[in-house]
mmCIF file of C-alpha atoms and ligand atoms in Angstrom:
data_model
loop_
_atom_site.group_PDB
_atom_site.id
_atom_site.type_symbol
_atom_site.label_atom_id
_atom_site.label_comp_id
_atom_site.label_asym_id
_atom_site.label_seq_id
_atom_site.Cartn_x
_atom_site.Cartn_y
_atom_site.Cartn_z
ATOM 1 C CA MET J 1257 33.788 1.158 -6.345
ATOM 2 C CA SER J 1258 30.591 -0.857 -6.315
ATOM 3 C CA THR J 1259 28.264 -1.056 -9.288
ATOM 4 C CA VAL J 1260 24.498 -1.245 -8.670
ATOM 5 C CA ILE J 1261 22.946 -3.878 -10.786
ATOM 6 C CA ARG J 1262 19.141 -3.755 -10.976
ATOM 7 C CA ILE J 1263 17.708 -7.183 -10.984
ATOM 8 C CA ALA J 1264 14.200 -5.947 -10.827
ATOM 9 C CA PRO J 1265 12.385 -2.817 -12.076
ATOM 10 C CA PRO J 1266 11.384 -0.425 -9.225
ATOM 11 C CA VAL J 1267 7.896 -1.257 -7.898
ATOM 12 C CA VAL J 1268 6.641 2.143 -8.557
ATOM 13 C CA GLU J 1269 7.814 4.699 -11.170
ATOM 14 C CA LEU J 1270 5.767 7.816 -11.792
ATOM 15 C CA ALA J 1271 7.027 10.454 -14.000
ATOM 16 C CA GLY J 1272 5.420 13.874 -14.487
ATOM 17 C CA VAL J 1273 1.965 12.497 -13.142
ATOM 18 C CA THR J 1274 -0.769 15.157 -13.323
ATOM 19 C CA LYS J 1275 -4.297 14.561 -12.392
ATOM 20 C CA GLU J 1276 -7.082 16.986 -13.212
ATOM 21 C CA TYR J 1277 -10.669 16.270 -12.108
ATOM 22 C CA PRO J 1278 -13.693 17.497 -14.068
ATOM 23 C CA GLY J 1279 -14.428 20.898 -12.935
ATOM 24 C CA GLY J 1280 -10.629 21.951 -13.293
ATOM 25 C CA VAL J 1281 -9.216 20.888 -9.990
ATOM 26 C CA ALA J 1282 -5.510 20.027 -10.417
ATOM 27 C CA ALA J 1283 -5.117 17.446 -7.697
ATOM 28 C CA LEU J 1284 -1.607 16.344 -8.743
ATOM 29 C CA ARG J 1285 0.572 18.821 -10.787
ATOM 30 C CA GLY J 1286 3.636 16.877 -11.985
ATOM 31 C CA VAL J 1287 4.557 14.008 -9.675
ATOM 32 C CA ASP J 1288 7.950 12.075 -9.971
ATOM 33 C CA LEU J 1289 8.044 9.094 -7.667
ATOM 34 C CA THR J 1290 10.301 6.025 -7.599
ATOM 35 C CA VAL J 1291 9.818 3.228 -5.030
ATOM 36 C CA GLU J 1292 12.349 0.431 -5.055
ATOM 37 C CA ARG J 1293 11.550 -3.033 -3.770
ATOM 38 C CA GLY J 1294 11.685 -3.422 -0.091
ATOM 39 C CA GLU J 1295 10.975 0.112 0.858
ATOM 40 C CA LEU J 1296 8.766 1.517 3.588
ATOM 41 C CA LEU J 1297 7.762 4.897 3.034
ATOM 42 C CA ALA J 1298 5.060 7.407 4.131
ATOM 43 C CA ILE J 1299 3.371 9.716 1.642
ATOM 44 C CA VAL J 1300 2.500 12.612 4.087
ATOM 45 C CA GLY J 1301 0.659 15.991 3.456
ATOM 46 C CA PRO J 1302 -2.286 18.056 4.692
ATOM 47 C CA SER J 1303 -5.781 17.330 3.606
ATOM 48 C CA GLY J 1304 -6.616 18.065 0.072
ATOM 49 C CA SER J 1305 -2.843 18.026 -0.864
ATOM 50 C CA GLY J 1306 -3.493 15.012 -3.188
ATOM 51 C CA LYS J 1307 -2.618 11.909 -1.210
ATOM 52 C CA SER J 1308 -5.553 9.752 -1.978
ATOM 53 C CA THR J 1309 -5.474 10.827 -5.592
ATOM 54 C CA LEU J 1310 -2.004 9.630 -5.580
ATOM 55 C CA LEU J 1311 -2.708 6.316 -3.926
ATOM 56 C CA HIS J 1312 -5.554 5.653 -6.482
ATOM 57 C CA ILE J 1313 -3.096 6.448 -9.374
ATOM 58 C CA VAL J 1314 -0.333 4.226 -7.919
ATOM 59 C CA GLY J 1315 -2.944 1.455 -7.231
ATOM 60 C CA THR J 1316 -3.992 1.858 -11.011
ATOM 61 C CA LEU J 1317 -7.606 2.467 -9.735
ATOM 62 C CA ASP J 1318 -7.402 5.747 -11.812
ATOM 63 C CA LEU J 1319 -5.397 6.870 -14.653
ATOM 64 C CA PRO J 1320 -3.530 10.229 -14.610
ATOM 65 C CA THR J 1321 -4.353 13.060 -16.960
ATOM 66 C CA ALA J 1322 -0.660 13.167 -18.087
ATOM 67 C CA GLY J 1323 2.540 11.593 -17.380
ATOM 68 C CA SER J 1324 3.392 7.931 -16.990
ATOM 69 C CA VAL J 1325 2.746 5.216 -14.405
ATOM 70 C CA ARG J 1326 4.751 1.978 -14.101
ATOM 71 C CA ILE J 1327 4.099 -0.707 -11.493
ATOM 72 C CA ALA J 1328 6.474 -3.469 -11.237
ATOM 73 C CA GLY J 1329 7.840 -2.586 -14.713
ATOM 74 C CA TYR J 1330 4.358 -2.631 -16.406
ATOM 75 C CA ASP J 1331 2.971 0.593 -18.024
ATOM 76 C CA ALA J 1332 -0.474 1.148 -16.639
ATOM 77 C CA ALA J 1333 -1.674 3.246 -19.573
ATOM 78 C CA ALA J 1334 -0.791 0.443 -21.960
ATOM 79 C CA LEU J 1335 -2.952 -2.112 -20.427
ATOM 80 C CA GLY J 1336 -6.733 -2.596 -20.878
ATOM 81 C CA ASP J 1337 -9.217 -2.756 -17.895
ATOM 82 C CA ARG J 1338 -8.877 -6.738 -17.730
ATOM 83 C CA LYS J 1339 -5.107 -6.599 -17.659
ATOM 84 C CA LEU J 1340 -5.106 -3.758 -14.993
ATOM 85 C CA SER J 1341 -7.364 -5.759 -12.795
ATOM 86 C CA ALA J 1342 -5.153 -8.708 -13.259
ATOM 87 C CA LEU J 1343 -2.012 -6.338 -12.463
ATOM 88 C CA ARG J 1344 -3.670 -5.158 -9.236
ATOM 89 C CA ALA J 1345 -4.695 -8.606 -8.265
ATOM 90 C CA GLN J 1346 -1.157 -9.958 -8.671
ATOM 91 C CA HIS J 1347 0.999 -6.902 -7.567
ATOM 92 C CA ILE J 1348 -0.836 -4.609 -5.185
ATOM 93 C CA GLY J 1349 -2.511 -5.027 -1.741
ATOM 94 C CA PHE J 1350 -4.785 -2.318 -0.548
ATOM 95 C CA VAL J 1351 -5.474 -1.409 3.156
ATOM 96 C CA PHE J 1352 -8.185 1.280 3.603
ATOM 97 C CA GLN J 1353 -8.949 3.319 6.612
ATOM 98 C CA ALA J 1354 -12.521 2.019 7.099
ATOM 99 C CA PHE J 1355 -11.127 -1.816 6.717
ATOM 100 C CA HIS J 1356 -13.694 -2.758 4.076
ATOM 101 C CA LEU J 1357 -14.308 -6.261 5.567
ATOM 102 C CA VAL J 1358 -17.270 -8.347 4.326
ATOM 103 C CA PRO J 1359 -19.778 -8.365 7.356
ATOM 104 C CA GLY J 1360 -21.032 -11.809 8.377
ATOM 105 C CA MET J 1361 -18.075 -13.538 6.921
ATOM 106 C CA SER J 1362 -15.299 -15.056 9.200
ATOM 107 C CA ALA J 1363 -11.790 -13.419 9.434
ATOM 108 C CA GLN J 1364 -10.363 -16.403 7.597
ATOM 109 C CA ASP J 1365 -12.962 -16.100 4.748
ATOM 110 C CA ASN J 1366 -12.286 -12.197 4.645
ATOM 111 C CA VAL J 1367 -8.550 -12.956 4.177
ATOM 112 C CA ALA J 1368 -9.133 -15.763 1.628
ATOM 113 C CA GLU J 1369 -11.048 -13.065 -0.569
ATOM 114 C CA GLY J 1370 -7.655 -11.428 -1.137
ATOM 115 C CA LEU J 1371 -6.675 -14.656 -3.239
ATOM 116 C CA LEU J 1372 -9.991 -14.910 -5.130
ATOM 117 C CA TYR J 1373 -8.458 -14.204 -8.285
ATOM 118 C CA SER J 1374 -5.172 -16.329 -7.682
ATOM 119 C CA GLY J 1375 -6.599 -19.353 -9.278
ATOM 120 C CA LEU J 1376 -5.752 -21.543 -6.139
ATOM 121 C CA PRO J 1377 -8.406 -23.899 -4.946
ATOM 122 C CA ARG J 1378 -10.605 -22.834 -2.117
ATOM 123 C CA ALA J 1379 -9.068 -25.080 0.360
ATOM 124 C CA GLU J 1380 -5.609 -23.629 -0.335
ATOM 125 C CA ARG J 1381 -6.885 -20.180 -0.132
ATOM 126 C CA ARG J 1382 -8.177 -20.720 3.247
ATOM 127 C CA ARG J 1383 -5.123 -22.464 4.326
ATOM 128 C CA ARG J 1384 -2.994 -19.409 3.335
ATOM 129 C CA ALA J 1385 -5.483 -17.110 5.003
ATOM 130 C CA GLY J 1386 -5.145 -18.960 8.091
ATOM 131 C CA ASP J 1387 -1.267 -18.458 7.975
ATOM 132 C CA ALA J 1388 -1.622 -14.920 7.073
ATOM 133 C CA LEU J 1389 -3.847 -14.220 10.238
ATOM 134 C CA GLU J 1390 -1.280 -16.142 12.208
ATOM 135 C CA ARG J 1391 1.327 -13.633 11.007
ATOM 136 C CA VAL J 1392 -0.598 -10.652 12.204
ATOM 137 C CA GLY J 1393 -1.113 -12.251 15.477
ATOM 138 C CA LEU J 1394 -4.813 -13.363 14.955
ATOM 139 C CA GLY J 1395 -4.385 -17.179 14.861
ATOM 140 C CA GLU J 1396 -6.972 -17.407 17.602
ATOM 141 C CA ARG J 1397 -9.424 -15.344 15.957
ATOM 142 C CA LEU J 1398 -10.041 -17.247 12.573
ATOM 143 C CA LYS J 1399 -13.718 -17.879 12.897
ATOM 144 C CA HIS J 1400 -14.474 -14.428 14.408
ATOM 145 C CA ARG J 1401 -16.661 -12.157 12.162
ATOM 146 C CA PRO J 1402 -15.787 -8.555 11.731
ATOM 147 C CA HIS J 1403 -18.455 -7.447 14.529
ATOM 148 C CA GLU J 1404 -16.666 -9.825 16.917
ATOM 149 C CA LEU J 1405 -13.335 -7.973 16.432
ATOM 150 C CA SER J 1406 -11.921 -4.891 17.995
ATOM 151 C CA GLY J 1407 -11.096 -1.959 15.662
ATOM 152 C CA GLY J 1408 -7.199 -2.817 15.709
ATOM 153 C CA GLN J 1409 -8.058 -6.575 15.194
ATOM 154 C CA LYS J 1410 -10.254 -5.501 12.018
ATOM 155 C CA GLN J 1411 -7.400 -3.515 10.570
ATOM 156 C CA ARG J 1412 -5.095 -6.446 11.109
ATOM 157 C CA VAL J 1413 -7.415 -8.669 9.268
ATOM 158 C CA ALA J 1414 -7.484 -6.022 6.437
ATOM 159 C CA ILE J 1415 -3.639 -6.127 6.450
ATOM 160 C CA ALA J 1416 -3.530 -9.935 6.219
ATOM 161 C CA ARG J 1417 -6.166 -9.804 3.401
ATOM 162 C CA ALA J 1418 -3.868 -7.222 1.565
ATOM 163 C CA VAL J 1419 -0.530 -9.315 2.018
ATOM 164 C CA VAL J 1420 -1.908 -12.970 1.668
ATOM 165 C CA GLY J 1421 -1.169 -12.802 -2.097
ATOM 166 C CA GLU J 1422 2.396 -11.601 -1.389
ATOM 167 C CA PRO J 1423 1.860 -8.458 -3.478
ATOM 168 C CA ASP J 1424 5.003 -6.378 -4.675
ATOM 169 C CA LEU J 1425 3.341 -3.334 -3.193
ATOM 170 C CA LEU J 1426 1.186 -2.765 -0.155
ATOM 171 C CA LEU J 1427 -0.727 0.642 -0.266
ATOM 172 C CA ALA J 1428 -2.106 1.714 3.044
ATOM 173 C CA ASP J 1429 -4.413 4.956 3.377
ATOM 174 C CA GLU J 1430 -4.513 6.203 6.669
ATOM 175 C CA PRO J 1431 -4.298 2.651 8.342
ATOM 176 C CA THR J 1432 -4.156 3.864 11.784
ATOM 177 C CA GLY J 1433 -6.824 6.666 11.163
ATOM 178 C CA ALA J 1434 -9.797 4.813 12.840
ATOM 179 C CA LEU J 1435 -7.638 3.443 15.702
ATOM 180 C CA ASP J 1436 -6.775 4.348 19.267
ATOM 181 C CA SER J 1437 -3.109 5.273 19.842
ATOM 182 C CA ALA J 1438 -2.292 1.736 21.221
ATOM 183 C CA SER J 1439 -3.884 -0.235 18.319
ATOM 184 C CA GLY J 1440 -2.377 2.309 15.940
ATOM 185 C CA GLU J 1441 1.042 1.549 17.188
ATOM 186 C CA ALA J 1442 0.516 -2.165 16.932
ATOM 187 C CA VAL J 1443 -0.497 -1.717 13.283
ATOM 188 C CA MET J 1444 2.649 0.305 12.518
ATOM 189 C CA GLU J 1445 4.826 -2.398 14.337
ATOM 190 C CA LEU J 1446 3.165 -4.911 12.158
ATOM 191 C CA LEU J 1447 3.806 -3.006 8.882
ATOM 192 C CA HIS J 1448 7.478 -2.701 10.032
ATOM 193 C CA GLU J 1449 7.790 -6.567 10.575
ATOM 194 C CA LEU J 1450 6.035 -7.314 7.036
ATOM 195 C CA ASN J 1451 8.559 -4.872 5.683
ATOM 196 C CA LYS J 1452 11.384 -6.775 7.289
ATOM 197 C CA GLU J 1453 9.982 -9.894 5.850
ATOM 198 C CA GLY J 1454 10.357 -8.229 2.289
ATOM 199 C CA ALA J 1455 7.042 -6.259 1.677
ATOM 200 C CA THR J 1456 7.236 -2.868 -0.022
ATOM 201 C CA ILE J 1457 4.906 -0.538 1.858
ATOM 202 C CA ALA J 1458 3.694 2.883 1.219
ATOM 203 C CA VAL J 1459 1.594 4.397 4.122
ATOM 204 C CA ILE J 1460 -0.498 7.501 3.348
ATOM 205 C CA THR J 1461 -0.955 9.661 6.306
ATOM 206 C CA HIS J 1462 -1.699 13.342 7.165
ATOM 207 C CA ASP J 1463 -0.059 12.652 10.665
ATOM 208 C CA THR J 1464 3.677 13.565 10.773
ATOM 209 C CA GLU J 1465 3.920 11.349 14.086
ATOM 210 C CA ILE J 1466 3.207 8.396 11.965
ATOM 211 C CA SER J 1467 5.364 9.357 9.003
ATOM 212 C CA GLU J 1468 8.304 9.922 11.182
ATOM 213 C CA MET J 1469 8.384 6.463 12.186
ATOM 214 C CA LEU J 1470 9.126 5.343 8.773
ATOM 215 C CA PRO J 1471 12.472 5.405 7.054
ATOM 216 C CA ARG J 1472 11.370 7.477 4.125
ATOM 217 C CA GLN J 1473 8.898 10.431 3.991
ATOM 218 C CA VAL J 1474 7.594 11.774 0.809
ATOM 219 C CA ARG J 1475 5.891 15.197 1.553
ATOM 220 C CA ILE J 1476 3.190 16.400 -0.841
ATOM 221 C CA ARG J 1477 1.579 19.823 -0.902
ATOM 222 C CA ASP J 1478 -0.793 21.238 -3.354
ATOM 223 C CA GLY J 1479 -0.236 18.288 -5.621
ATOM 224 C CA LEU J 1480 3.396 18.531 -5.711
ATOM 225 C CA VAL J 1481 6.247 16.470 -4.035
ATOM 226 C CA VAL J 1482 7.844 19.204 -1.930
ATOM 227 C CA GLU J 1483 10.404 17.064 0.033
ATOM 228 C CA ASP J 1484 11.531 13.577 -0.071
ATOM 229 C CA VAL J 1485 13.493 12.547 3.077
ATOM 230 C CA GLY J 1486 15.247 9.193 3.316
ATOM 231 C CA ASN J 1487 15.044 8.325 -0.329
ATOM 232 C CA PRO J 1488 17.565 5.498 -0.840
ATOM 233 C CA VAL J 1489 18.395 6.159 -4.384
ATOM 234 C CA ALA J 1490 18.979 9.948 -3.720
ATOM 235 C CA ALA J 1491 21.180 9.001 -0.726
ATOM 236 C CA SER J 1492 23.205 6.549 -2.741
ATOM 237 C CA LEU J 1493 23.663 9.211 -5.680
ATOM 238 C CA SER J 1494 24.874 11.851 -3.086
ATOM 239 C CA MET J 1495 27.231 9.258 -1.647
ATOM 240 C CA GLY J 1496 28.521 8.742 -5.251
ATOM 241 C CA ASP J 1497 29.089 12.639 -5.595
ATOM 242 C CA ALA J 1498 31.104 12.479 -2.590
ATOM 243 C CA ARG J 1499 33.774 9.929 -3.919
HETATM 244 N N1 ATP T 1614 -13.593 13.177 -7.590
HETATM 245 C C1 ATP T 1614 -13.293 14.333 -7.610
HETATM 246 N N2 ATP T 1614 -13.753 15.410 -8.251
HETATM 247 C C2 ATP T 1614 -13.100 16.579 -8.316
HETATM 248 N N3 ATP T 1614 -12.159 16.914 -7.217
HETATM 249 C C3 ATP T 1614 -11.679 16.010 -6.494
HETATM 250 C C4 ATP T 1614 -12.099 14.783 -6.583
HETATM 251 N N4 ATP T 1614 -11.455 13.826 -5.702
HETATM 252 C C5 ATP T 1614 -10.633 14.840 -4.981
HETATM 253 N N5 ATP T 1614 -10.844 16.068 -5.529
HETATM 254 C C6 ATP T 1614 -9.942 17.300 -5.148
HETATM 255 O O1 ATP T 1614 -8.699 16.957 -5.308
HETATM 256 C C7 ATP T 1614 -7.897 17.606 -4.378
HETATM 257 C C8 ATP T 1614 -7.181 16.241 -3.722
HETATM 258 O O2 ATP T 1614 -7.882 15.316 -3.039
HETATM 259 P P1 ATP T 1614 -7.445 14.052 -2.251
HETATM 260 O O3 ATP T 1614 -8.680 13.282 -2.008
HETATM 261 O O4 ATP T 1614 -6.245 13.477 -3.084
HETATM 262 O O5 ATP T 1614 -6.842 14.813 -0.914
HETATM 263 P P2 ATP T 1614 -6.005 14.038 0.189
HETATM 264 O O6 ATP T 1614 -4.637 14.549 0.406
HETATM 265 O O7 ATP T 1614 -6.347 12.724 0.151
HETATM 266 O O8 ATP T 1614 -6.975 14.799 1.473
HETATM 267 P P3 ATP T 1614 -7.411 14.014 2.888
HETATM 268 O O9 ATP T 1614 -6.267 14.037 3.910
HETATM 269 O O10 ATP T 1614 -8.495 15.010 3.254
HETATM 270 O O11 ATP T 1614 -7.942 12.697 2.718
HETATM 271 C C9 ATP T 1614 -8.759 18.174 -3.343
HETATM 272 O O12 ATP T 1614 -8.687 19.498 -3.491
HETATM 273 C C10 ATP T 1614 -10.072 17.489 -3.653
HETATM 274 O O13 ATP T 1614 -11.150 18.401 -3.364
HETATM 275 MG MG1 MG T 1615 -7.353 11.162 1.377
#
């Protein structure tokens, strides 16, 4: 019999998370979600089901109304604003549907922005930014500014910026939403590669074709997790039951 020894806390641990917006909308109604280091999962559900709300809470951009949120072992509710920003800077990378690149700034400098709060000197930030762009296949586009890049390339720059600081967790909200299917596939391939290199990645999507490409799918509907397919912890527990 094997014993599981946990050497690091889960990257994400939500317990009983609810979120009520002013006006009485209950966007999340008691979500439990654990993500272990090294996972690649989809959070999938129809429009209005609470996906972006969940991303904001997991990303510590917003606090829940009730329930607990732990990121890399840190209790988000116990940290003040400054410590929460430091937690985000050190542990979480964000990729948004609309890229959010700084116009007029080269790809390399956009990616180096991801290290702004790292305490590294500028030359080192730029060197690492160059490496990250190399990793996403844009080594030949360091000096290009956003308007000189295609949509798929812009999204790859955004991904490079999100991973340049080697975060514990990469959160991507509809990362292929603005892309044609070929560029969308290339972005999904890139996320798979980064995951093989060790990144923990959660992809938010309403698109079941995208979610089915990923090893785990957490389905949410009306603010509740209704299905969790491919959850590695649940799988190892049920194997335990069988013995
Ligand atoms: N700031 C807010 N104030 C009030 N209600 C909100 C707010 N943000 C979201 N909601 C409501 O909460 C629910 C969940 O919204 P959320 O943005 O999380 O959905 P979603 O799953 O991301 O949808 P989509 O796929 O359309 O982006 C919706 O009913 C929405 O109207
Ligand atoms: Mg959304």
